[in-house]
PDB file of N, CA and C in Angstrom:
ATOM      1  N   ASN A   1       0.914  -1.234   9.502  1.00 87.00           N
ATOM      2  CA  ASN A   1       2.456  -1.312   9.221  1.00 87.00           C
ATOM      3  C   ASN A   1       2.833  -2.750   9.428  1.00 87.00           C
ATOM      4  N   GLN A   2       4.024  -2.736   8.861  1.00 90.00           N
ATOM      5  CA  GLN A   2       4.084  -3.959   8.461  1.00 90.00           C
ATOM      6  C   GLN A   2       5.994  -3.727   8.837  1.00 90.00           C
ATOM      7  N   VAL A   3       6.396  -4.906   9.280  1.00 91.00           N
ATOM      8  CA  VAL A   3       8.176  -5.273   9.535  1.00 91.00           C
ATOM      9  C   VAL A   3       8.648  -6.419   8.593  1.00 91.00           C
ATOM     10  N   TRP A   4       9.320  -6.312   7.532  1.00 89.00           N
ATOM     11  CA  TRP A   4       9.560  -7.285   6.487  1.00 89.00           C
ATOM     12  C   TRP A   4      11.325  -7.814   7.141  1.00 89.00           C
ATOM     13  N   THR A   5      11.737  -8.955   6.832  1.00 86.00           N
ATOM     14  CA  THR A   5      12.962  -8.918   7.008  1.00 86.00           C
ATOM     15  C   THR A   5      13.566  -9.093   5.420  1.00 86.00           C
ATOM     16  N   PHE A   6      14.888  -8.192   5.706  1.00 85.00           N
ATOM     17  CA  PHE A   6      15.634  -8.316   4.518  1.00 85.00           C
ATOM     18  C   PHE A   6      16.121  -9.321   4.333  1.00 85.00           C
ATOM     19  N   ASP A   7      15.985  -9.349   2.596  1.00 85.00           N
ATOM     20  CA  ASP A   7      16.374 -10.766   1.195  1.00 85.00           C
ATOM     21  C   ASP A   7      15.570 -11.846   2.152  1.00 85.00           C
ATOM     22  N   THR A   8      14.323 -11.464   2.387  1.00 88.00           N
ATOM     23  CA  THR A   8      13.224 -11.903   2.277  1.00 88.00           C
ATOM     24  C   THR A   8      11.972 -11.854   1.627  1.00 88.00           C
ATOM     25  N   ALA A   9      11.659 -12.488   0.440  1.00 89.00           N
ATOM     26  CA  ALA A   9      10.030 -12.328  -0.488  1.00 89.00           C
ATOM     27  C   ALA A   9       8.978 -11.841   0.681  1.00 89.00           C
ATOM     28  N   SER A  10       8.124 -10.565   0.586  1.00 91.00           N
ATOM     29  CA  SER A  10       7.190 -10.621   1.332  1.00 91.00           C
ATOM     30  C   SER A  10       6.198  -9.552   0.697  1.00 91.00           C
ATOM     31  N   SER A  11       4.983  -9.544   0.860  1.00 92.00           N
ATOM     32  CA  SER A  11       4.095  -8.769   0.197  1.00 92.00           C
ATOM     33  C   SER A  11       2.866  -8.262   1.371  1.00 92.00           C
ATOM     34  N   TYR A  12       2.133  -7.250   1.166  1.00 91.00           N
ATOM     35  CA  TYR A  12       1.099  -6.861   2.004  1.00 91.00           C
ATOM     36  C   TYR A  12      -0.018  -6.699   0.848  1.00 91.00           C
ATOM     37  N   GLN A  13      -0.977  -6.543   1.719  1.00 92.00           N
ATOM     38  CA  GLN A  13      -2.773  -6.174   0.643  1.00 92.00           C
ATOM     39  C   GLN A  13      -3.207  -5.148   2.059  1.00 92.00           C
ATOM     40  N   TYR A  14      -3.140  -4.320   1.375  1.00 90.00           N
ATOM     41  CA  TYR A  14      -3.984  -3.146   2.135  1.00 90.00           C
ATOM     42  C   TYR A  14      -5.174  -3.740   2.114  1.00 90.00           C
ATOM     43  N   PRO A  15      -6.293  -3.503   3.630  1.00 90.00           N
ATOM     44  CA  PRO A  15      -7.724  -3.794   3.572  1.00 90.00           C
ATOM     45  C   PRO A  15      -8.656  -2.659   2.684  1.00 90.00           C
ATOM     46  N   ALA A  16      -9.414  -3.502   2.124  1.00 88.00           N
ATOM     47  CA  ALA A  16     -10.356  -2.892   0.999  1.00 88.00           C
ATOM     48  C   ALA A  16     -11.271  -1.213   1.775  1.00 88.00           C
ATOM     49  N   PHE A  17     -11.170  -0.561   1.040  1.00 89.00           N
ATOM     50  CA  PHE A  17     -11.718   0.597   1.452  1.00 89.00           C
ATOM     51  C   PHE A  17     -13.170   0.366   1.761  1.00 89.00           C
ATOM     52  N   THR A  18     -14.284   0.944   2.616  1.00 85.00           N
ATOM     53  CA  THR A  18     -15.423   0.843   2.767  1.00 85.00           C
ATOM     54  C   THR A  18     -16.147   2.472   2.833  1.00 85.00           C
ATOM     55  N   ASP A  19     -17.305   2.632   2.694  1.00 84.00           N
ATOM     56  CA  ASP A  19     -17.815   3.755   3.162  1.00 84.00           C
ATOM     57  C   ASP A  19     -19.021   3.671   3.559  1.00 84.00           C
ATOM     58  N   PRO A  20     -20.351   4.365   3.981  1.00 83.00           N
ATOM     59  CA  PRO A  20     -21.471   3.773   4.587  1.00 83.00           C
ATOM     60  C   PRO A  20     -22.094   3.808   3.544  1.00 83.00           C
ATOM     61  N   GLU A  21     -22.361   4.340   2.311  1.00 84.00           N
ATOM     62  CA  GLU A  21     -23.053   3.752   1.189  1.00 84.00           C
ATOM     63  C   GLU A  21     -22.723   2.853   0.656  1.00 84.00           C
ATOM     64  N   GLY A  22     -21.529   1.925   0.712  1.00 85.00           N
ATOM     65  CA  GLY A  22     -21.233   0.660   0.388  1.00 85.00           C
ATOM     66  C   GLY A  22     -20.878   1.035  -1.110  1.00 85.00           C
ATOM     67  N   ASP A  23     -20.560   1.792  -1.553  1.00 85.00           N
ATOM     68  CA  ASP A  23     -20.324   2.219  -3.167  1.00 85.00           C
ATOM     69  C   ASP A  23     -18.303   1.124  -3.011  1.00 85.00           C
ATOM     70  N   THR A  24     -18.301   1.094  -4.365  1.00 86.00           N
ATOM     71  CA  THR A  24     -17.418   0.499  -5.286  1.00 86.00           C
ATOM     72  C   THR A  24     -16.028   1.324  -5.383  1.00 86.00           C
ATOM     73  N   PHE A  25     -14.949   1.194  -4.479  1.00 89.00           N
ATOM     74  CA  PHE A  25     -13.636   1.807  -4.490  1.00 89.00           C
ATOM     75  C   PHE A  25     -12.643   1.433  -6.378  1.00 89.00           C
ATOM     76  N   THR A  26     -12.328   2.351  -6.783  1.00 89.00           N
ATOM     77  CA  THR A  26     -11.454   1.908  -7.904  1.00 89.00           C
ATOM     78  C   THR A  26      -9.817   2.555  -7.057  1.00 89.00           C
ATOM     79  N   TYR A  27      -9.313   1.838  -7.201  1.00 88.00           N
ATOM     80  CA  TYR A  27      -7.572   2.053  -6.543  1.00 88.00           C
ATOM     81  C   TYR A  27      -6.620   2.680  -7.393  1.00 88.00           C
ATOM     82  N   THR A  28      -6.271   3.831  -7.448  1.00 85.00           N
ATOM     83  CA  THR A  28      -5.664   4.518  -8.306  1.00 85.00           C
ATOM     84  C   THR A  28      -4.045   5.123  -8.663  1.00 85.00           C
ATOM     85  N   SER A  29      -3.417   4.615  -7.174  1.00 86.00           N
ATOM     86  CA  SER A  29      -2.280   4.852  -6.904  1.00 86.00           C
ATOM     87  C   SER A  29      -1.918   4.059  -6.039  1.00 86.00           C
ATOM     88  N   LEU A  30      -0.552   3.780  -5.571  1.00 84.00           N
ATOM     89  CA  LEU A  30       0.057   3.220  -4.628  1.00 84.00           C
ATOM     90  C   LEU A  30       1.816   3.839  -4.650  1.00 84.00           C
ATOM     91  N   ALA A  31       1.907   4.346  -3.962  1.00 86.00           N
ATOM     92  CA  ALA A  31       2.979   4.825  -3.610  1.00 86.00           C
ATOM     93  C   ALA A  31       3.796   4.773  -2.443  1.00 86.00           C
ATOM     94  N   CYS A  32       5.207   4.735  -2.171  1.00 85.00           N
ATOM     95  CA  CYS A  32       6.366   4.408  -1.265  1.00 85.00           C
ATOM     96  C   CYS A  32       7.508   5.804  -0.991  1.00 85.00           C
ATOM     97  N   ILE A  33       7.450   6.209   0.334  1.00 88.00           N
ATOM     98  CA  ILE A  33       8.767   7.432   0.078  1.00 88.00           C
ATOM     99  C   ILE A  33       9.299   6.583   1.370  1.00 88.00           C
ATOM    100  N   PRO A  34      10.455   6.692   1.103  1.00 88.00           N
ATOM    101  CA  PRO A  34      11.062   7.132  -0.215  1.00 88.00           C
ATOM    102  C   PRO A  34      11.203   6.184  -1.366  1.00 88.00           C
ATOM    103  N   ALA A  35      11.485   6.585  -2.545  1.00 78.00           N
ATOM    104  CA  ALA A  35      11.082   5.766  -3.433  1.00 78.00           C
ATOM    105  C   ALA A  35      11.722   4.405  -3.500  1.00 78.00           C
ATOM    106  N   ALA A  36      10.554   3.724  -3.637  1.00 71.00           N
ATOM    107  CA  ALA A  36      11.255   2.114  -3.366  1.00 71.00           C
ATOM    108  C   ALA A  36      11.174   1.088  -4.403  1.00 71.00           C
ATOM    109  N   ALA A  37      12.374   1.087  -5.120  1.00 71.00           N
ATOM    110  CA  ALA A  37      12.682   0.531  -6.707  1.00 71.00           C
ATOM    111  C   ALA A  37      12.264  -0.782  -6.263  1.00 71.00           C
ATOM    112  N   GLY A  38      12.343  -1.385  -5.136  1.00 80.00           N
ATOM    113  CA  GLY A  38      12.776  -2.984  -5.066  1.00 80.00           C
ATOM    114  C   GLY A  38      11.040  -3.332  -4.701  1.00 80.00           C
ATOM    115  N   PHE A  39      10.080  -2.214  -4.476  1.00 84.00           N
ATOM    116  CA  PHE A  39       8.715  -2.881  -4.025  1.00 84.00           C
ATOM    117  C   PHE A  39       7.913  -2.787  -5.559  1.00 84.00           C
ATOM    118  N   ILE A  40       7.367  -3.885  -5.568  1.00 85.00           N
ATOM    119  CA  ILE A  40       6.052  -3.945  -6.677  1.00 85.00           C
ATOM    120  C   ILE A  40       4.911  -3.437  -6.222  1.00 85.00           C
ATOM    121  N   LEU A  41       4.411  -2.447  -6.589  1.00 79.00           N
ATOM    122  CA  LEU A  41       3.141  -1.852  -6.476  1.00 79.00           C
ATOM    123  C   LEU A  41       2.079  -1.954  -7.478  1.00 79.00           C
ATOM    124  N   THR A  42       0.755  -2.725  -6.739  1.00 86.00           N
ATOM    125  CA  THR A  42      -0.097  -2.900  -7.470  1.00 86.00           C
ATOM    126  C   THR A  42      -0.955  -2.407  -6.860  1.00 86.00           C
ATOM    127  N   ALA A  43      -1.892  -1.244  -7.508  1.00 85.00           N
ATOM    128  CA  ALA A  43      -2.515  -0.078  -6.931  1.00 85.00           C
ATOM    129  C   ALA A  43      -4.304  -0.683  -6.774  1.00 85.00           C
ATOM    130  N   GLY A  44      -4.201  -1.714  -8.210  1.00 84.00           N
ATOM    131  CA  GLY A  44      -5.674  -2.209  -8.163  1.00 84.00           C
ATOM    132  C   GLY A  44      -6.163  -3.650  -7.599  1.00 84.00           C
ATOM    133  N   THR A  45      -5.034  -3.841  -7.165  1.00 88.00           N
ATOM    134  CA  THR A  45      -4.996  -5.377  -5.879  1.00 88.00           C
ATOM    135  C   THR A  45      -4.806  -4.835  -4.533  1.00 88.00           C
ATOM    136  N   ARG A  46      -4.403  -3.722  -4.493  1.00 88.00           N
ATOM    137  CA  ARG A  46      -3.973  -2.726  -3.166  1.00 88.00           C
ATOM    138  C   ARG A  46      -3.309  -3.419  -2.942  1.00 88.00           C
ATOM    139  N   THR A  47      -2.131  -4.367  -3.197  1.00 90.00           N
ATOM    140  CA  THR A  47      -0.811  -4.827  -2.763  1.00 90.00           C
ATOM    141  C   THR A  47       0.570  -4.327  -2.920  1.00 90.00           C
ATOM    142  N   VAL A  48       1.078  -4.646  -2.086  1.00 88.00           N
ATOM    143  CA  VAL A  48       2.907  -3.823  -2.103  1.00 88.00           C
ATOM    144  C   VAL A  48       3.483  -5.153  -1.741  1.00 88.00           C
ATOM    145  N   SER A  49       4.680  -5.669  -2.725  1.00 89.00           N
ATOM    146  CA  SER A  49       5.444  -6.593  -2.660  1.00 89.00           C
ATOM    147  C   SER A  49       6.683  -6.623  -3.016  1.00 89.00           C
ATOM    148  N   MET A  50       7.869  -7.277  -2.331  1.00 88.00           N
ATOM    149  CA  MET A  50       9.237  -7.265  -1.862  1.00 88.00           C
ATOM    150  C   MET A  50      10.044  -8.671  -2.531  1.00 88.00           C
ATOM    151  N   ALA A  51      10.559  -8.923  -3.531  1.00 82.00           N
ATOM    152  CA  ALA A  51      11.242  -9.924  -3.964  1.00 82.00           C
ATOM    153  C   ALA A  51      12.636 -10.110  -2.886  1.00 82.00           C
ATOM    154  N   ALA A  52      12.979 -10.808  -2.863  1.00 76.00           N
ATOM    155  CA  ALA A  52      14.470 -11.258  -2.140  1.00 76.00           C
ATOM    156  C   ALA A  52      15.253 -10.735  -2.297  1.00 76.00           C
ATOM    157  N   SER A  53      16.221  -9.688  -1.589  1.00 74.00           N
ATOM    158  CA  SER A  53      17.342  -8.790  -1.981  1.00 74.00           C
ATOM    159  C   SER A  53      16.639  -7.667  -2.931  1.00 74.00           C
ATOM    160  N   GLY A  54      15.413  -7.283  -2.714  1.00 68.00           N
ATOM    161  CA  GLY A  54      14.610  -6.251  -3.595  1.00 68.00           C
ATOM    162  C   GLY A  54      14.814  -5.274  -3.099  1.00 68.00           C
ATOM    163  N   GLN A  55      14.915  -5.148  -2.144  1.00 71.00           N
ATOM    164  CA  GLN A  55      15.334  -3.422  -1.410  1.00 71.00           C
ATOM    165  C   GLN A  55      15.798  -3.116  -0.369  1.00 71.00           C
ATOM    166  N   ALA A  56      16.633  -1.928  -0.388  1.00 80.00           N
ATOM    167  CA  ALA A  56      17.613  -1.950   1.210  1.00 80.00           C
ATOM    168  C   ALA A  56      16.608  -1.784   1.802  1.00 80.00           C
ATOM    169  N   ALA A  57      17.540  -2.082   3.598  1.00 84.00           N
ATOM    170  CA  ALA A  57      16.938  -1.860   5.081  1.00 84.00           C
ATOM    171  C   ALA A  57      16.328  -0.306   4.868  1.00 84.00           C
ATOM    172  N   GLY A  58      15.280   0.015   5.705  1.00 88.00           N
ATOM    173  CA  GLY A  58      14.947   1.291   6.127  1.00 88.00           C
ATOM    174  C   GLY A  58      13.507   1.253   6.280  1.00 88.00           C
ATOM    175  N   LEU A  59      12.745   2.407   6.686  1.00 91.00           N
ATOM    176  CA  LEU A  59      11.553   2.938   6.728  1.00 91.00           C
ATOM    177  C   LEU A  59      10.664   3.146   6.146  1.00 91.00           C
ATOM    178  N   TYR A  60       9.825   3.047   4.856  1.00 90.00           N
ATOM    179  CA  TYR A  60       9.169   3.586   4.177  1.00 90.00           C
ATOM    180  C   TYR A  60       7.604   3.920   4.182  1.00 90.00           C
ATOM    181  N   SER A  61       7.268   5.059   4.485  1.00 92.00           N
ATOM    182  CA  SER A  61       5.875   5.259   4.208  1.00 92.00           C
ATOM    183  C   SER A  61       5.344   5.177   3.122  1.00 92.00           C
ATOM    184  N   CYS A  62       4.238   4.482   3.174  1.00 88.00           N
ATOM    185  CA  CYS A  62       3.435   4.165   1.801  1.00 88.00           C
ATOM    186  C   CYS A  62       1.804   4.773   1.876  1.00 88.00           C
ATOM    187  N   THR A  63       1.979   5.478   0.712  1.00 89.00           N
ATOM    188  CA  THR A  63       0.304   5.740   0.716  1.00 89.00           C
ATOM    189  C   THR A  63      -0.903   5.351  -0.687  1.00 89.00           C
ATOM    190  N   ILE A  64      -2.145   4.696  -0.397  1.00 89.00           N
ATOM    191  CA  ILE A  64      -2.904   4.339  -1.178  1.00 89.00           C
ATOM    192  C   ILE A  64      -4.138   5.321  -1.569  1.00 89.00           C
ATOM    193  N   THR A  65      -4.023   5.496  -2.710  1.00 89.00           N
ATOM    194  CA  THR A  65      -5.575   6.204  -2.737  1.00 89.00           C
ATOM    195  C   THR A  65      -6.409   5.845  -3.697  1.00 89.00           C
ATOM    196  N   ALA A  66      -7.496   5.613  -3.399  1.00 91.00           N
ATOM    197  CA  ALA A  66      -8.982   5.270  -4.046  1.00 91.00           C
ATOM    198  C   ALA A  66     -10.063   6.446  -4.242  1.00 91.00           C
ATOM    199  N   ASP A  67     -10.853   6.078  -5.380  1.00 90.00           N
ATOM    200  CA  ASP A  67     -12.099   7.135  -5.902  1.00 90.00           C
ATOM    201  C   ASP A  67     -13.444   5.862  -6.156  1.00 90.00           C
ATOM    202  N   ASP A  68     -14.106   6.622  -5.471  1.00 88.00           N
ATOM    203  CA  ASP A  68     -15.538   6.076  -5.395  1.00 88.00           C
ATOM    204  C   ASP A  68     -16.093   6.528  -6.707  1.00 88.00           C
ATOM    205  N   THR A  69     -16.134   7.232  -7.403  1.00 85.00           N
ATOM    206  CA  THR A  69     -16.681   8.425  -8.395  1.00 85.00           C
ATOM    207  C   THR A  69     -17.759   9.410  -7.800  1.00 85.00           C
ATOM    208  N   TYR A  70     -17.796   9.545  -6.836  1.00 82.00           N
ATOM    209  CA  TYR A  70     -18.945  10.411  -6.311  1.00 82.00           C
ATOM    210  C   TYR A  70     -18.584  11.703  -5.794  1.00 82.00           C
ATOM    211  N   VAL A  71     -18.949  12.631  -5.588  1.00 72.00           N
ATOM    212  CA  VAL A  71     -18.282  14.081  -4.873  1.00 72.00           C
ATOM    213  C   VAL A  71     -17.788  13.343  -3.476  1.00 72.00           C
ATOM    214  N   ASN A  72     -16.680  14.057  -3.069  1.00 72.00           N
ATOM    215  CA  ASN A  72     -15.413  13.642  -2.127  1.00 72.00           C
ATOM    216  C   ASN A  72     -15.589  12.281  -2.003  1.00 72.00           C
ATOM    217  N   GLY A  73     -15.203  11.560  -3.036  1.00 78.00           N
ATOM    218  CA  GLY A  73     -15.195  10.367  -2.618  1.00 78.00           C
ATOM    219  C   GLY A  73     -13.913   9.471  -2.899  1.00 78.00           C
ATOM    220  N   VAL A  74     -13.088  10.624  -3.394  1.00 84.00           N
ATOM    221  CA  VAL A  74     -11.338   9.821  -3.179  1.00 84.00           C
ATOM    222  C   VAL A  74     -10.989   9.759  -1.460  1.00 84.00           C
ATOM    223  N   GLY A  75     -10.386   8.660  -0.910  1.00 87.00           N
ATOM    224  CA  GLY A  75      -9.718   8.663  -0.075  1.00 87.00           C
ATOM    225  C   GLY A  75      -8.680   7.505   0.005  1.00 87.00           C
ATOM    226  N   THR A  76      -7.961   8.326   1.474  1.00 90.00           N
ATOM    227  CA  THR A  76      -6.317   7.634   1.039  1.00 90.00           C
ATOM    228  C   THR A  76      -6.075   6.901   2.901  1.00 90.00           C
ATOM    229  N   GLY A  77      -5.642   5.934   2.519  1.00 89.00           N
ATOM    230  CA  GLY A  77      -4.652   4.977   3.466  1.00 89.00           C
ATOM    231  C   GLY A  77      -3.052   5.208   3.437  1.00 89.00           C
ATOM    232  N   VAL A  78      -3.033   5.305   4.770  1.00 91.00           N
ATOM    233  CA  VAL A  78      -1.304   5.305   4.917  1.00 91.00           C
ATOM    234  C   VAL A  78      -0.663   4.459   5.274  1.00 91.00           C
ATOM    235  N   PHE A  79       0.219   3.569   5.176  1.00 90.00           N
ATOM    236  CA  PHE A  79       1.272   2.242   6.532  1.00 90.00           C
ATOM    237  C   PHE A  79       2.437   2.534   5.886  1.00 90.00           C
ATOM    238  N   THR A  80       3.356   2.180   6.871  1.00 92.00           N
ATOM    239  CA  THR A  80       4.880   2.156   7.213  1.00 92.00           C
ATOM    240  C   THR A  80       4.997   0.683   6.988  1.00 92.00           C
ATOM    241  N   ILE A  81       6.233   0.382   6.094  1.00 89.00           N
ATOM    242  CA  ILE A  81       7.144  -0.691   5.864  1.00 89.00           C
ATOM    243  C   ILE A  81       8.271  -0.496   6.303  1.00 89.00           C
ATOM    244  N   THR A  82       8.850  -1.495   7.185  1.00 91.00           N
ATOM    245  CA  THR A  82       9.744  -1.300   7.790  1.00 91.00           C
ATOM    246  C   THR A  82      10.486  -2.500   7.278  1.00 91.00           C
ATOM    247  N   VAL A  83      11.807  -2.453   6.629  1.00 89.00           N
ATOM    248  CA  VAL A  83      13.118  -3.500   6.062  1.00 89.00           C
ATOM    249  C   VAL A  83      13.984  -3.258   6.682  1.00 89.00           C
ATOM    250  N   ASP A  84      13.531  -4.725   8.306  1.00 87.00           N
ATOM    251  CA  ASP A  84      14.746  -5.127   8.831  1.00 87.00           C
ATOM    252  C   ASP A  84      15.984  -5.583   8.550  1.00 87.00           C
ATOM    253  N   THR A  85      17.614  -5.300   8.769  1.00 76.00           N
ATOM    254  CA  THR A  85      18.712  -6.435   8.192  1.00 76.00           C
ATOM    255  C   THR A  85      18.463  -7.969   9.044  1.00 76.00           C
TER     256      THR A  85
END
């Protein structure tokens, strides 16, 4: 979970997914609710970033989804970003 300061450029890279078999994951989506127009979401690198003055203050719940292409290989991770004033 992240706390960012309003009007300050910030970024966060979600940790890589792992599983017992050591499979490689492909990150397929990264989304935040409510919709965060000021965030730059890059699923392939597991990164969410915000330019200065990029987003309104508030609490954002973000979900990243990955797939290792095997049966039951889809996983999700959830984190929050709080943009303080």
